[in-house]
PDB file of C-alpha atoms in Angstrom:
ATOM      1  CA  MET A   1     -17.247 -24.499  25.610  1.00  0.00           C
ATOM      2  CA  ASN A   2     -19.974 -26.984  24.844  1.00  0.00           C
ATOM      3  CA  LEU A   3     -20.958 -27.258  21.224  1.00  0.00           C
ATOM      4  CA  THR A   4     -24.634 -26.586  21.692  1.00  0.00           C
ATOM      5  CA  SER A   5     -26.772 -24.778  19.176  1.00  0.00           C
ATOM      6  CA  ASP A   6     -27.325 -22.023  21.744  1.00  0.00           C
ATOM      7  CA  ASN A   7     -23.565 -21.485  22.214  1.00  0.00           C
ATOM      8  CA  LEU A   8     -22.953 -21.590  18.462  1.00  0.00           C
ATOM      9  CA  ASN A   9     -25.731 -19.051  17.884  1.00  0.00           C
ATOM     10  CA  ARG A  10     -24.197 -16.695  20.480  1.00  0.00           C
ATOM     11  CA  GLN A  11     -20.790 -17.013  18.809  1.00  0.00           C
ATOM     12  CA  LEU A  12     -22.346 -16.395  15.399  1.00  0.00           C
ATOM     13  CA  GLU A  13     -24.007 -13.222  16.699  1.00  0.00           C
ATOM     14  CA  LYS A  14     -20.650 -11.997  18.013  1.00  0.00           C
ATOM     15  CA  VAL A  15     -18.987 -12.650  14.659  1.00  0.00           C
ATOM     16  CA  LYS A  16     -21.823 -10.854  12.845  1.00  0.00           C
ATOM     17  CA  LYS A  17     -21.448  -7.865  15.187  1.00  0.00           C
ATOM     18  CA  LEU A  18     -17.694  -7.735  14.575  1.00  0.00           C
ATOM     19  CA  GLU A  19     -18.149  -8.022  10.817  1.00  0.00           C
ATOM     20  CA  SER A  20     -20.672  -5.171  10.840  1.00  0.00           C
ATOM     21  CA  LEU A  21     -17.963  -2.725  11.948  1.00  0.00           C
ATOM     22  CA  LYS A  22     -16.958  -0.965   8.740  1.00  0.00           C
ATOM     23  CA  THR A  23     -13.604   0.355   9.924  1.00  0.00           C
ATOM     24  CA  PHE A  24     -12.713  -3.077  11.294  1.00  0.00           C
ATOM     25  CA  GLN A  25     -13.423  -4.576   7.880  1.00  0.00           C
ATOM     26  CA  LEU A  26     -11.349  -1.879   6.143  1.00  0.00           C
ATOM     27  CA  ALA A  27      -8.437  -2.458   8.542  1.00  0.00           C
ATOM     28  CA  ARG A  28      -8.741  -6.216   8.013  1.00  0.00           C
ATOM     29  CA  LEU A  29      -8.759  -5.779   4.237  1.00  0.00           C
ATOM     30  CA  SER A  30      -5.724  -3.504   4.515  1.00  0.00           C
ATOM     31  CA  LYS A  31      -3.834  -6.214   6.409  1.00  0.00           C
ATOM     32  CA  MET A  32      -4.871  -8.816   3.851  1.00  0.00           C
ATOM     33  CA  LEU A  33      -3.614  -6.590   1.030  1.00  0.00           C
ATOM     34  CA  GLU A  34      -0.329  -6.094   2.914  1.00  0.00           C
ATOM     35  CA  HIS A  35       0.178  -9.846   3.312  1.00  0.00           C
ATOM     36  CA  HIS A  36      -0.783 -10.515  -0.300  1.00  0.00           C
ATOM     37  CA  GLY A  37       1.448  -7.709  -1.548  1.00  0.00           C
ATOM     38  CA  GLN A  38       4.369  -9.044   0.453  1.00  0.00           C
ATOM     39  CA  SER A  39       3.841 -12.466  -1.118  1.00  0.00           C
ATOM     40  CA  LEU A  40       4.114 -10.854  -4.568  1.00  0.00           C
ATOM     41  CA  ILE A  41       7.634  -9.604  -3.791  1.00  0.00           C
ATOM     42  CA  GLU A  42       8.894 -12.401  -1.545  1.00  0.00           C
ATOM     43  CA  ASP A  43      11.524 -13.446  -4.093  1.00  0.00           C
ATOM     44  CA  SER A  44      13.027  -9.937  -4.123  1.00  0.00           C
ATOM     45  CA  ASN A  45      15.268  -8.331  -1.531  1.00  0.00           C
ATOM     46  CA  ILE A  46      12.937  -5.413  -0.744  1.00  0.00           C
ATOM     47  CA  ASN A  47       9.901  -5.002   1.460  1.00  0.00           C
ATOM     48  CA  LEU A  48       6.499  -3.579   0.547  1.00  0.00           C
ATOM     49  CA  THR A  49       7.434  -0.044   1.609  1.00  0.00           C
ATOM     50  CA  GLY A  50      10.459  -0.224  -0.671  1.00  0.00           C
ATOM     51  CA  TYR A  51       8.329  -1.478  -3.551  1.00  0.00           C
ATOM     52  CA  ARG A  52       5.812   1.330  -3.047  1.00  0.00           C
ATOM     53  CA  MET A  53       8.624   3.864  -2.972  1.00  0.00           C
ATOM     54  CA  LEU A  54       9.975   2.506  -6.261  1.00  0.00           C
ATOM     55  CA  VAL A  55       6.512   2.752  -7.841  1.00  0.00           C
ATOM     56  CA  ILE A  56       6.001   6.336  -6.672  1.00  0.00           C
ATOM     57  CA  ILE A  57       9.468   7.338  -7.858  1.00  0.00           C
ATOM     58  CA  ASP A  58       8.648   5.671 -11.178  1.00  0.00           C
ATOM     59  CA  ILE A  59       5.468   7.724 -11.499  1.00  0.00           C
ATOM     60  CA  PHE A  60       7.057  11.064 -10.542  1.00  0.00           C
ATOM     61  CA  GLU A  61      10.460  10.206 -12.077  1.00  0.00           C
ATOM     62  CA  GLU A  62      12.112  11.988  -9.164  1.00  0.00           C
ATOM     63  CA  ILE A  63      10.744  13.097  -5.825  1.00  0.00           C
ATOM     64  CA  THR A  64      12.099  14.502  -2.570  1.00  0.00           C
ATOM     65  CA  LEU A  65      12.046  12.534   0.659  1.00  0.00           C
ATOM     66  CA  SER A  66       9.602  15.002   2.215  1.00  0.00           C
ATOM     67  CA  ASP A  67       7.206  14.758  -0.726  1.00  0.00           C
ATOM     68  CA  LEU A  68       7.472  10.972  -0.668  1.00  0.00           C
ATOM     69  CA  SER A  69       6.715  11.014   3.050  1.00  0.00           C
ATOM     70  CA  ARG A  70       3.571  13.107   2.429  1.00  0.00           C
ATOM     71  CA  VAL A  71       2.376  10.928  -0.456  1.00  0.00           C
ATOM     72  CA  MET A  72       2.863   7.691   1.485  1.00  0.00           C
ATOM     73  CA  LEU A  73       1.659   9.058   4.856  1.00  0.00           C
ATOM     74  CA  ILE A  74       4.827   7.708   6.500  1.00  0.00           C
ATOM     75  CA  ASP A  75       7.033   9.704   8.859  1.00  0.00           C
ATOM     76  CA  GLY A  76      10.227  11.143   7.466  1.00  0.00           C
ATOM     77  CA  ALA A  77      12.560   8.987   9.570  1.00  0.00           C
ATOM     78  CA  GLN A  78      11.036   5.759   8.234  1.00  0.00           C
ATOM     79  CA  ILE A  79      11.137   7.048   4.648  1.00  0.00           C
ATOM     80  CA  SER A  80      14.747   8.078   5.123  1.00  0.00           C
ATOM     81  CA  ARG A  81      15.717   4.617   6.433  1.00  0.00           C
ATOM     82  CA  ALA A  82      13.874   2.905   3.582  1.00  0.00           C
ATOM     83  CA  ALA A  83      15.554   5.205   1.049  1.00  0.00           C
ATOM     84  CA  LYS A  84      19.004   4.438   2.490  1.00  0.00           C
ATOM     85  CA  ASP A  85      18.238   0.731   2.135  1.00  0.00           C
ATOM     86  CA  LEU A  86      17.191   1.164  -1.511  1.00  0.00           C
ATOM     87  CA  VAL A  87      20.300   3.268  -2.204  1.00  0.00           C
ATOM     88  CA  ALA A  88      22.501   0.585  -0.600  1.00  0.00           C
ATOM     89  CA  LYS A  89      20.874  -2.002  -2.879  1.00  0.00           C
ATOM     90  CA  ASN A  90      21.493   0.286  -5.893  1.00  0.00           C
ATOM     91  CA  TYR A  91      17.772   0.640  -6.746  1.00  0.00           C
ATOM     92  CA  ILE A  92      17.578   4.401  -6.266  1.00  0.00           C
ATOM     93  CA  GLU A  93      20.017   7.280  -6.121  1.00  0.00           C
ATOM     94  CA  TYR A  94      20.068  10.770  -4.687  1.00  0.00           C
ATOM     95  CA  ARG A  95      20.195  13.706  -7.087  1.00  0.00           C
ATOM     96  CA  ALA A  96      20.737  17.349  -6.283  1.00  0.00           C
ATOM     97  CA  VAL A  97      17.759  19.715  -6.240  1.00  0.00           C
ATOM     98  CA  PRO A  98      18.787  22.809  -8.212  1.00  0.00           C
ATOM     99  CA  GLY A  99      18.982  25.865  -5.946  1.00  0.00           C
ATOM    100  CA  ASN A 100      18.579  23.871  -2.711  1.00  0.00           C
ATOM    101  CA  GLN A 101      21.611  22.201  -1.181  1.00  0.00           C
ATOM    102  CA  ARG A 102      19.637  20.631   1.684  1.00  0.00           C
ATOM    103  CA  LYS A 103      17.058  18.741  -0.401  1.00  0.00           C
ATOM    104  CA  LYS A 104      17.742  15.823  -2.669  1.00  0.00           C
ATOM    105  CA  PHE A 105      15.649  14.090  -5.265  1.00  0.00           C
ATOM    106  CA  LEU A 106      15.262  10.329  -5.279  1.00  0.00           C
ATOM    107  CA  ALA A 107      15.420   8.704  -8.706  1.00  0.00           C
ATOM    108  CA  HIS A 108      15.698   5.165 -10.052  1.00  0.00           C
ATOM    109  CA  THR A 109      18.909   3.549 -11.067  1.00  0.00           C
ATOM    110  CA  ALA A 110      19.003   1.095 -13.960  1.00  0.00           C
ATOM    111  CA  GLU A 111      18.818  -1.718 -11.373  1.00  0.00           C
ATOM    112  CA  GLY A 112      15.728  -0.178  -9.780  1.00  0.00           C
ATOM    113  CA  SER A 113      14.022   0.103 -13.158  1.00  0.00           C
ATOM    114  CA  LYS A 114      14.911  -3.508 -13.918  1.00  0.00           C
ATOM    115  CA  LEU A 115      13.466  -4.707 -10.605  1.00  0.00           C
ATOM    116  CA  LEU A 116      10.240  -2.775 -11.248  1.00  0.00           C
ATOM    117  CA  GLN A 117       9.904  -4.420 -14.672  1.00  0.00           C
ATOM    118  CA  ILE A 118       9.828  -7.745 -12.856  1.00  0.00           C
ATOM    119  CA  LEU A 119       7.535  -6.782  -9.965  1.00  0.00           C
ATOM    120  CA  LYS A 120       5.016  -4.345 -11.479  1.00  0.00           C
ATOM    121  CA  PRO A 121       3.259  -6.949 -13.678  1.00  0.00           C
ATOM    122  CA  ARG A 122       2.430  -8.965 -10.557  1.00  0.00           C
ATOM    123  CA  PHE A 123       0.661  -6.012  -8.988  1.00  0.00           C
ATOM    124  CA  ALA A 124      -0.942  -5.087 -12.307  1.00  0.00           C
ATOM    125  CA  LYS A 125      -2.427  -8.579 -12.445  1.00  0.00           C
ATOM    126  CA  ARG A 126      -3.827  -8.146  -8.939  1.00  0.00           C
ATOM    127  CA  GLU A 127      -5.374  -4.810  -9.994  1.00  0.00           C
ATOM    128  CA  ALA A 128      -6.873  -6.439 -13.096  1.00  0.00           C
ATOM    129  CA  ASP A 129      -8.225  -9.351 -11.056  1.00  0.00           C
ATOM    130  CA  ILE A 130      -9.882  -6.951  -8.606  1.00  0.00           C
ATOM    131  CA  GLU A 131     -11.425  -4.972 -11.472  1.00  0.00           C
ATOM    132  CA  LYS A 132     -12.667  -8.207 -13.010  1.00  0.00           C
ATOM    133  CA  ILE A 133     -14.460  -9.363  -9.854  1.00  0.00           C
ATOM    134  CA  LEU A 134     -15.901  -5.898  -9.151  1.00  0.00           C
ATOM    135  CA  LYS A 135     -16.951  -5.230 -12.745  1.00  0.00           C
ATOM    136  CA  ASN A 136     -17.277  -1.640 -14.013  1.00  0.00           C
ATOM    137  CA  GLU A 137     -20.106  -0.620 -11.709  1.00  0.00           C
ATOM    138  CA  GLY A 138     -18.357  -2.060  -8.644  1.00  0.00           C
ATOM    139  CA  VAL A 139     -15.103  -0.261  -9.462  1.00  0.00           C
ATOM    140  CA  HIS A 140     -16.996   3.033  -9.724  1.00  0.00           C
ATOM    141  CA  GLU A 141     -18.802   2.371  -6.436  1.00  0.00           C
ATOM    142  CA  MET A 142     -15.541   1.399  -4.753  1.00  0.00           C
ATOM    143  CA  TRP A 143     -13.875   4.682  -5.798  1.00  0.00           C
ATOM    144  CA  THR A 144     -16.909   6.678  -4.727  1.00  0.00           C
ATOM    145  CA  GLY A 145     -16.931   5.008  -1.316  1.00  0.00           C
ATOM    146  CA  LEU A 146     -13.178   5.283  -0.797  1.00  0.00           C
ATOM    147  CA  ASN A 147     -13.194   8.972  -1.736  1.00  0.00           C
ATOM    148  CA  LEU A 148     -16.057   9.679   0.681  1.00  0.00           C
ATOM    149  CA  ILE A 149     -14.282   7.818   3.505  1.00  0.00           C
ATOM    150  CA  THR A 150     -10.980   9.552   2.729  1.00  0.00           C
ATOM    151  CA  ASP A 151     -12.630  12.979   2.795  1.00  0.00           C
ATOM    152  CA  PHE A 152     -14.387  12.143   6.068  1.00  0.00           C
ATOM    153  CA  ILE A 153     -11.251  10.842   7.821  1.00  0.00           C
ATOM    154  CA  SER A 154      -9.102  13.698   6.426  1.00  0.00           C
ATOM    155  CA  GLN A 155     -11.256  16.206   8.292  1.00  0.00           C
ATOM    156  CA  ASP A 156      -9.845  14.945  11.609  1.00  0.00           C
ATOM    157  CA  LEU A 157      -6.192  14.686  10.574  1.00  0.00           C
TER     158      LEU A 157
END
């Protein structure tokens, strides 16, 4: 392609059109957050799904695989594989659910808690940095927008 002002203007218009697509921008931001999140745990032996599972288990203290699957919007087979990996690495353990022999709770081990103590501050810093650049009003607007989009998309799921 020749670098003429006419060609550059046409390319610029195409980029502007692409950037005007809201869901494209959200998907792009999601990918950027994934890559950034992975960089925050690159010195550990878990992936981002494993980290998120550890955080959710930390919040709920113990949770079933099916509930974890619903919270994370990930199919049960993938959650089960990720849980087996975390169990093999001694970060979580299975515990019996009273009155239900088929279900098991997932809970942290001491090693899992120790790993979270190392990794959580990195993600907390990212959260704080985002809040800092958005300021109070921007954080409120972000939550309002995300909740509206979530409600809208949830109608079709």
